[in-house]
PDB file of C-alpha atoms in Angstrom:
ATOM      1  CA  GLY A   1       0.087   0.125  -0.021  1.00 79.00           C
ATOM      2  CA  GLY A   2       0.954   3.565  -0.209  1.00 88.00           C
ATOM      3  CA  ILE A   3      -0.214   7.236   1.068  1.00 93.00           C
ATOM      4  CA  ILE A   4      -0.313  10.565  -0.064  1.00 96.00           C
ATOM      5  CA  THR A   5       0.633  13.189   2.065  1.00 96.00           C
ATOM      6  CA  GLN A   6      -0.558  17.092   1.646  1.00 97.00           C
ATOM      7  CA  THR A   7       0.665  19.591   3.956  1.00 96.00           C
ATOM      8  CA  PRO A   8      -0.588  22.158   4.962  1.00 96.00           C
ATOM      9  CA  LYS A   9      -3.979  20.638   6.300  1.00 95.00           C
ATOM     10  CA  PHE A  10      -5.514  23.977   6.904  1.00 95.00           C
ATOM     11  CA  LEU A  11      -4.034  27.287   5.441  1.00 95.00           C
ATOM     12  CA  ILE A  12      -5.429  30.809   6.290  1.00 94.00           C
ATOM     13  CA  GLY A  13      -4.102  33.450   4.254  1.00 92.00           C
ATOM     14  CA  GLN A  14      -4.310  37.306   3.514  1.00 93.00           C
ATOM     15  CA  GLU A  15      -6.087  38.522   0.094  1.00 93.00           C
ATOM     16  CA  GLY A  16      -2.879  38.922  -2.301  1.00 94.00           C
ATOM     17  CA  GLN A  17      -0.796  36.519  -0.708  1.00 94.00           C
ATOM     18  CA  LYS A  18       0.786  33.672  -2.406  1.00 96.00           C
ATOM     19  CA  LEU A  19       0.179  30.602  -1.006  1.00 96.00           C
ATOM     20  CA  THR A  20       1.798  26.894  -1.406  1.00 96.00           C
ATOM     21  CA  LEU A  21       0.239  23.479  -0.690  1.00 97.00           C
ATOM     22  CA  LYS A  22       2.444  20.579  -1.132  1.00 97.00           C
ATOM     23  CA  CYS A  23       1.949  16.802  -2.043  1.00 98.00           C
ATOM     24  CA  GLN A  24       3.844  13.618  -1.470  1.00 97.00           C
ATOM     25  CA  GLN A  25       3.132   9.911  -2.830  1.00 97.00           C
ATOM     26  CA  ASN A  26       4.678   6.948  -2.053  1.00 95.00           C
ATOM     27  CA  PHE A  27       2.746   4.405  -4.686  1.00 94.00           C
ATOM     28  CA  ASN A  28       5.645   5.029  -7.068  1.00 93.00           C
ATOM     29  CA  HIS A  29       2.643   6.563  -9.529  1.00 93.00           C
ATOM     30  CA  ASP A  30       3.558   8.129 -12.616  1.00 91.00           C
ATOM     31  CA  THR A  31       0.808  10.830 -12.880  1.00 92.00           C
ATOM     32  CA  MET A  32      -0.033  13.260 -10.178  1.00 95.00           C
ATOM     33  CA  TYR A  33      -3.025  15.767 -10.343  1.00 95.00           C
ATOM     34  CA  TRP A  34      -4.380  18.730  -8.246  1.00 97.00           C
ATOM     35  CA  TYR A  35      -8.078  19.086  -7.862  1.00 96.00           C
ATOM     36  CA  ARG A  36     -10.194  22.193  -6.295  1.00 96.00           C
ATOM     37  CA  GLN A  37     -13.347  21.104  -4.494  1.00 94.00           C
ATOM     38  CA  ASP A  38     -15.902  23.937  -3.860  1.00 90.00           C
ATOM     39  CA  SER A  39     -18.903  22.878  -1.838  1.00 82.00           C
ATOM     40  CA  GLY A  40     -21.851  21.906  -3.684  1.00 74.00           C
ATOM     41  CA  LYS A  41     -19.871  21.592  -6.596  1.00 78.00           C
ATOM     42  CA  GLY A  42     -17.614  18.539  -8.567  1.00 83.00           C
ATOM     43  CA  LEU A  43     -14.284  18.199  -8.526  1.00 91.00           C
ATOM     44  CA  ARG A  44     -12.169  20.755 -10.587  1.00 92.00           C
ATOM     45  CA  LEU A  45      -8.790  19.797 -12.234  1.00 92.00           C
ATOM     46  CA  ILE A  46      -6.316  22.724 -11.907  1.00 95.00           C
ATOM     47  CA  TYR A  47      -2.904  20.839 -13.077  1.00 95.00           C
ATOM     48  CA  TYR A  48      -1.542  17.238 -13.422  1.00 93.00           C
ATOM     49  CA  SER A  49       1.250  16.037 -14.274  1.00 93.00           C
ATOM     50  CA  ILE A  50       2.282  12.406 -16.268  1.00 89.00           C
ATOM     51  CA  THR A  51       5.950  12.114 -15.025  1.00 89.00           C
ATOM     52  CA  GLU A  52       8.477  14.426 -13.242  1.00 90.00           C
ATOM     53  CA  ASN A  53       9.247  17.716 -14.776  1.00 89.00           C
ATOM     54  CA  ASP A  54       6.083  17.480 -16.881  1.00 92.00           C
ATOM     55  CA  LEU A  55       3.007  20.025 -16.590  1.00 95.00           C
ATOM     56  CA  GLN A  56      -0.374  20.056 -18.264  1.00 92.00           C
ATOM     57  CA  LYS A  57      -3.197  22.676 -17.706  1.00 92.00           C
ATOM     58  CA  GLY A  58      -6.159  21.580 -16.302  1.00 90.00           C
ATOM     59  CA  ASP A  59      -9.750  23.574 -16.734  1.00 87.00           C
ATOM     60  CA  LEU A  60      -8.800  25.981 -13.723  1.00 92.00           C
ATOM     61  CA  SER A  61      -5.260  26.537 -14.232  1.00 94.00           C
ATOM     62  CA  GLU A  62      -5.611  30.507 -14.259  1.00 95.00           C
ATOM     63  CA  GLY A  63      -4.428  31.610 -10.867  1.00 95.00           C
ATOM     64  CA  TYR A  64      -2.470  29.087  -9.887  1.00 97.00           C
ATOM     65  CA  ASP A  65       0.954  27.639 -11.041  1.00 97.00           C
ATOM     66  CA  ALA A  66       2.409  23.991 -10.144  1.00 97.00           C
ATOM     67  CA  SER A  67       5.972  22.379 -10.121  1.00 97.00           C
ATOM     68  CA  ARG A  68       6.453  18.575 -10.278  1.00 96.00           C
ATOM     69  CA  GLU A  69      10.084  18.705  -8.709  1.00 88.00           C
ATOM     70  CA  LYS A  70      10.398  14.935  -8.694  1.00 94.00           C
ATOM     71  CA  LYS A  71       8.734  11.498  -9.193  1.00 95.00           C
ATOM     72  CA  SER A  72       7.188  11.531  -5.512  1.00 96.00           C
ATOM     73  CA  SER A  73       5.677  15.365  -5.326  1.00 97.00           C
ATOM     74  CA  PHE A  74       4.045  17.511  -6.540  1.00 97.00           C
ATOM     75  CA  SER A  75       3.343  21.316  -5.383  1.00 98.00           C
ATOM     76  CA  LEU A  76       0.529  24.025  -5.831  1.00 98.00           C
ATOM     77  CA  THR A  77       0.897  27.813  -5.647  1.00 97.00           C
ATOM     78  CA  VAL A  78      -2.172  30.142  -5.326  1.00 96.00           C
ATOM     79  CA  THR A  79      -0.108  32.999  -7.090  1.00 95.00           C
ATOM     80  CA  SER A  80      -2.430  35.542  -5.274  1.00 94.00           C
ATOM     81  CA  ALA A  81      -5.414  34.390  -3.071  1.00 92.00           C
ATOM     82  CA  GLN A  82      -8.597  35.768  -3.317  1.00 91.00           C
ATOM     83  CA  LYS A  83     -10.727  37.501  -0.426  1.00 86.00           C
ATOM     84  CA  ASN A  84     -12.880  35.011   1.318  1.00 82.00           C
ATOM     85  CA  GLU A  85     -12.131  32.422  -1.159  1.00 83.00           C
ATOM     86  CA  MET A  86     -12.792  28.917   0.666  1.00 89.00           C
ATOM     87  CA  ALA A  87     -12.012  26.077  -1.059  1.00 93.00           C
ATOM     88  CA  VAL A  88     -10.288  22.171  -0.641  1.00 95.00           C
ATOM     89  CA  PHE A  89      -7.728  21.309  -2.815  1.00 97.00           C
ATOM     90  CA  LEU A  90      -7.319  17.953  -3.450  1.00 97.00           C
ATOM     91  CA  CYS A  91      -3.948  16.140  -4.398  1.00 97.00           C
ATOM     92  CA  ALA A  92      -4.207  12.767  -6.222  1.00 96.00           C
ATOM     93  CA  SER A  93      -1.834  10.169  -8.107  1.00 95.00           C
ATOM     94  CA  SER A  94      -2.145   7.436 -10.394  1.00 91.00           C
ATOM     95  CA  ASP A  95      -0.776   5.541 -12.563  1.00 84.00           C
ATOM     96  CA  TRP A  96      -0.559   6.119 -16.370  1.00 75.00           C
ATOM     97  CA  GLY A  97      -2.362   3.895 -18.911  1.00 70.00           C
ATOM     98  CA  GLY A  98      -5.412   1.550 -19.236  1.00 68.00           C
ATOM     99  CA  SER A  99      -7.519   1.286 -16.776  1.00 69.00           C
ATOM    100  CA  SER A 100      -5.136   2.698 -13.957  1.00 72.00           C
ATOM    101  CA  GLN A 101      -5.164   5.835 -15.121  1.00 71.00           C
ATOM    102  CA  ASN A 102      -8.918   5.617 -14.051  1.00 76.00           C
ATOM    103  CA  THR A 103      -8.240   4.978 -10.624  1.00 87.00           C
ATOM    104  CA  LEU A 104      -6.756   7.739  -8.546  1.00 92.00           C
ATOM    105  CA  TYR A 105      -5.719   7.918  -4.939  1.00 94.00           C
ATOM    106  CA  PHE A 106      -6.233  10.978  -3.288  1.00 95.00           C
ATOM    107  CA  GLY A 107      -4.701  12.517  -0.033  1.00 95.00           C
ATOM    108  CA  ALA A 108      -6.598  14.397   2.991  1.00 94.00           C
ATOM    109  CA  GLY A 109      -7.070  17.747   1.290  1.00 95.00           C
ATOM    110  CA  THR A 110      -5.895  21.412   2.153  1.00 97.00           C
ATOM    111  CA  ARG A 111      -8.373  23.538   3.479  1.00 95.00           C
ATOM    112  CA  LEU A 112      -7.999  27.101   2.754  1.00 94.00           C
ATOM    113  CA  SER A 113      -9.905  29.996   4.257  1.00 93.00           C
ATOM    114  CA  VAL A 114      -8.818  33.596   2.860  1.00 92.00           C
ATOM    115  CA  LEU A 115      -9.435  36.701   5.307  1.00 88.00           C
TER     116      LEU A 115
ATOM    117  CA  GLY B   1     -19.622  20.830 -24.214  1.00 64.00           C
ATOM    118  CA  GLN B   2     -18.278  17.850 -22.233  1.00 73.00           C
ATOM    119  CA  GLY B   3     -19.874  17.289 -18.339  1.00 88.00           C
ATOM    120  CA  VAL B   4     -21.128  15.014 -16.093  1.00 93.00           C
ATOM    121  CA  GLU B   5     -24.538  15.298 -14.298  1.00 95.00           C
ATOM    122  CA  GLN B   6     -25.486  13.566 -10.920  1.00 96.00           C
ATOM    123  CA  PRO B   7     -28.257  14.669  -8.451  1.00 96.00           C
ATOM    124  CA  ALA B   8     -27.105  16.053  -5.721  1.00 95.00           C
ATOM    125  CA  LYS B   9     -29.190  14.552  -3.184  1.00 96.00           C
ATOM    126  CA  LEU B  10     -30.364  10.829  -2.661  1.00 97.00           C
ATOM    127  CA  MET B  11     -32.302   9.434   0.227  1.00 97.00           C
ATOM    128  CA  SER B  12     -32.826   5.929   1.196  1.00 97.00           C
ATOM    129  CA  VAL B  13     -33.607   3.761   3.889  1.00 97.00           C
ATOM    130  CA  GLU B  14     -31.371   1.134   5.836  1.00 97.00           C
ATOM    131  CA  GLY B  15     -31.692  -2.230   4.561  1.00 97.00           C
ATOM    132  CA  THR B  16     -32.820  -1.638   1.365  1.00 97.00           C
ATOM    133  CA  PHE B  17     -30.950   0.035  -1.749  1.00 96.00           C
ATOM    134  CA  ALA B  18     -30.009   3.049  -3.308  1.00 98.00           C
ATOM    135  CA  ARG B  19     -29.161   4.055  -7.186  1.00 98.00           C
ATOM    136  CA  VAL B  20     -27.203   6.802  -8.098  1.00 98.00           C
ATOM    137  CA  ASN B  21     -27.502   7.935 -11.329  1.00 98.00           C
ATOM    138  CA  CYS B  22     -24.580   9.684 -13.398  1.00 98.00           C
ATOM    139  CA  THR B  23     -25.392  10.870 -17.250  1.00 97.00           C
ATOM    140  CA  TYR B  24     -22.258  12.109 -19.128  1.00 96.00           C
ATOM    141  CA  SER B  25     -21.458  13.665 -22.468  1.00 92.00           C
ATOM    142  CA  THR B  26     -17.455  13.169 -23.325  1.00 86.00           C
ATOM    143  CA  SER B  27     -15.587  13.523 -26.565  1.00 81.00           C
ATOM    144  CA  GLY B  28     -14.752   9.596 -27.187  1.00 84.00           C
ATOM    145  CA  PHE B  29     -14.776   7.175 -24.404  1.00 88.00           C
ATOM    146  CA  ASN B  30     -11.986   5.852 -22.247  1.00 87.00           C
ATOM    147  CA  GLY B  31     -13.789   4.807 -18.487  1.00 90.00           C
ATOM    148  CA  LEU B  32     -16.168   5.515 -16.215  1.00 94.00           C
ATOM    149  CA  SER B  33     -15.391   5.264 -12.252  1.00 94.00           C
ATOM    150  CA  TRP B  34     -16.822   5.891  -9.200  1.00 96.00           C
ATOM    151  CA  TYR B  35     -15.695   7.177  -5.855  1.00 96.00           C
ATOM    152  CA  GLN B  36     -17.160   6.922  -1.913  1.00 97.00           C
ATOM    153  CA  GLN B  37     -16.536  10.679  -0.169  1.00 95.00           C
ATOM    154  CA  ARG B  38     -17.447  10.639   3.511  1.00 94.00           C
ATOM    155  CA  GLU B  39     -18.006  14.110   5.190  1.00 89.00           C
ATOM    156  CA  GLY B  40     -14.544  15.685   5.539  1.00 86.00           C
ATOM    157  CA  GLN B  41     -12.761  12.661   4.202  1.00 90.00           C
ATOM    158  CA  ALA B  42     -10.740  12.448   0.899  1.00 90.00           C
ATOM    159  CA  PRO B  43     -12.602  10.298  -2.202  1.00 93.00           C
ATOM    160  CA  VAL B  44     -12.063   6.618  -2.405  1.00 94.00           C
ATOM    161  CA  PHE B  45     -11.757   4.739  -5.230  1.00 93.00           C
ATOM    162  CA  LEU B  46     -15.043   2.431  -5.724  1.00 94.00           C
ATOM    163  CA  SER B  47     -15.440   0.906  -9.311  1.00 93.00           C
ATOM    164  CA  TYR B  48     -14.084   1.660 -13.135  1.00 92.00           C
ATOM    165  CA  VAL B  49     -16.339   0.417 -15.795  1.00 93.00           C
ATOM    166  CA  VAL B  50     -15.510   0.637 -19.463  1.00 92.00           C
ATOM    167  CA  LEU B  51     -17.959  -2.132 -21.198  1.00 94.00           C
ATOM    168  CA  ASP B  52     -21.554  -1.721 -21.032  1.00 96.00           C
ATOM    169  CA  GLY B  53     -23.616  -4.077 -18.892  1.00 96.00           C
ATOM    170  CA  LEU B  54     -23.792  -4.534 -14.944  1.00 95.00           C
ATOM    171  CA  LYS B  55     -20.854  -5.073 -13.396  1.00 92.00           C
ATOM    172  CA  ASP B  56     -21.703  -6.835  -9.536  1.00 89.00           C
ATOM    173  CA  SER B  57     -19.174  -6.168  -6.965  1.00 84.00           C
ATOM    174  CA  GLY B  58     -21.164  -7.314  -4.004  1.00 84.00           C
ATOM    175  CA  HIS B  59     -22.380  -4.252  -1.810  1.00 91.00           C
ATOM    176  CA  PHE B  60     -21.474  -2.141  -5.044  1.00 93.00           C
ATOM    177  CA  SER B  61     -22.747  -2.970  -8.311  1.00 96.00           C
ATOM    178  CA  THR B  62     -22.180  -0.472 -11.108  1.00 97.00           C
ATOM    179  CA  PHE B  63     -24.053  -0.401 -14.865  1.00 97.00           C
ATOM    180  CA  LEU B  64     -23.158   1.498 -17.751  1.00 97.00           C
ATOM    181  CA  SER B  65     -24.548   1.995 -21.300  1.00 97.00           C
ATOM    182  CA  ARG B  66     -22.248   3.937 -23.243  1.00 95.00           C
ATOM    183  CA  SER B  67     -24.835   4.433 -26.186  1.00 95.00           C
ATOM    184  CA  ASN B  68     -26.822   6.936 -23.544  1.00 96.00           C
ATOM    185  CA  GLY B  69     -23.820   8.219 -21.662  1.00 96.00           C
ATOM    186  CA  TYR B  70     -25.420   6.654 -18.529  1.00 97.00           C
ATOM    187  CA  SER B  71     -24.184   4.590 -15.527  1.00 98.00           C
ATOM    188  CA  TYR B  72     -25.302   4.020 -12.173  1.00 98.00           C
ATOM    189  CA  LEU B  73     -24.095   2.800  -9.050  1.00 98.00           C
ATOM    190  CA  LEU B  74     -26.377   0.336  -7.219  1.00 97.00           C
ATOM    191  CA  LEU B  75     -25.864  -0.024  -2.891  1.00 97.00           C
ATOM    192  CA  THR B  76     -28.189  -2.551  -2.216  1.00 95.00           C
ATOM    193  CA  GLU B  77     -28.299  -3.837   2.375  1.00 95.00           C
ATOM    194  CA  LEU B  78     -27.529  -0.292   3.176  1.00 96.00           C
ATOM    195  CA  GLN B  79     -26.086   0.482   6.071  1.00 96.00           C
ATOM    196  CA  ILE B  80     -25.980   3.574   7.735  1.00 96.00           C
ATOM    197  CA  LYS B  81     -21.834   3.779   7.298  1.00 95.00           C
ATOM    198  CA  ASP B  82     -22.853   4.099   2.968  1.00 96.00           C
ATOM    199  CA  SER B  83     -24.209   7.802   3.909  1.00 97.00           C
ATOM    200  CA  ALA B  84     -21.863   9.612   1.957  1.00 97.00           C
ATOM    201  CA  SER B  85     -21.078  11.706  -1.334  1.00 96.00           C
ATOM    202  CA  TYR B  86     -20.530   9.599  -4.411  1.00 97.00           C
ATOM    203  CA  LEU B  87     -18.741  10.943  -7.210  1.00 96.00           C
ATOM    204  CA  CYS B  88     -18.948   9.887 -10.546  1.00 96.00           C
ATOM    205  CA  ALA B  89     -15.821  10.505 -13.281  1.00 94.00           C
ATOM    206  CA  VAL B  90     -15.325   9.822 -16.790  1.00 92.00           C
ATOM    207  CA  ARG B  91     -12.189  10.067 -18.827  1.00 88.00           C
ATOM    208  CA  GLY B  92     -12.888  10.775 -22.654  1.00 81.00           C
ATOM    209  CA  ASN B  93     -10.868  10.294 -25.783  1.00 72.00           C
ATOM    210  CA  TYR B  94      -9.380  13.571 -26.000  1.00 61.00           C
ATOM    211  CA  ASN B  95      -6.395  14.976 -23.551  1.00 58.00           C
ATOM    212  CA  GLN B  96      -6.499  11.574 -21.583  1.00 59.00           C
ATOM    213  CA  GLY B  97      -4.861  12.826 -18.400  1.00 58.00           C
ATOM    214  CA  LYS B  98      -8.306  14.495 -17.515  1.00 76.00           C
ATOM    215  CA  LEU B  99     -10.756  12.874 -15.512  1.00 84.00           C
ATOM    216  CA  ILE B 100     -13.891  14.802 -15.544  1.00 88.00           C
ATOM    217  CA  PHE B 101     -15.882  14.724 -11.820  1.00 92.00           C
ATOM    218  CA  GLY B 102     -19.493  15.347 -11.584  1.00 93.00           C
ATOM    219  CA  GLN B 103     -20.893  17.524  -8.339  1.00 92.00           C
ATOM    220  CA  GLY B 104     -21.461  14.382  -6.396  1.00 95.00           C
ATOM    221  CA  THR B 105     -24.465  12.551  -5.048  1.00 97.00           C
ATOM    222  CA  LYS B 106     -25.259  12.895  -1.438  1.00 96.00           C
ATOM    223  CA  LEU B 107     -26.641  10.132  -0.133  1.00 97.00           C
ATOM    224  CA  SER B 108     -28.555   9.871   3.492  1.00 97.00           C
ATOM    225  CA  ILE B 109     -29.522   6.837   4.848  1.00 97.00           C
ATOM    226  CA  LYS B 110     -32.333   6.949   7.450  1.00 95.00           C
ATOM    227  CA  PRO B 111     -32.892   4.139  10.044  1.00 94.00           C
TER     228      PRO B 111
END
């Protein structure tokens, strides 16, 4: 088995602040993802990475940067936090190819609040 | 455009069954999966289907009709602990790294 660790669990920021969320996985998976989950809405893909140093934009990439420093880690940066923003950011990983791509393993999430 | 639709809420009774529906519209089709998400927790993978028909996995069964862009997750012999949100996710042909999620269906189970 493996685990995905997201840090921090809770993040409180100020409007306009640059905030970084981190994710580590020990599944040895090729692909990693960042999703945003707002209350009452589905998961929306921000960025994903097929392999180390690869970066692909999702539907919600504007306002975010991401970095796949090595196979096991994928970080997300909120470039300028928006006032009253509240959301949960979920990191996930999967193997690449075939049915494995549909089996995502998620971290526990980072809950963001912006004052 | 591409999208995955699910009803927001569903209620059922302990010991009976619940059917969670999902309709989708994507450019091509490369599989559909279901996840369970309990309140305040991460989504957990339940099932994956890519061929038409019913896939029986005991407590959970999954049905797929590709021609209708439709799937359902069937939970039988419901327990209170099955109360959770159930997320449907579809992968199209274009941009295969992208898994499109529905908003999720919150299933509430009464004693």
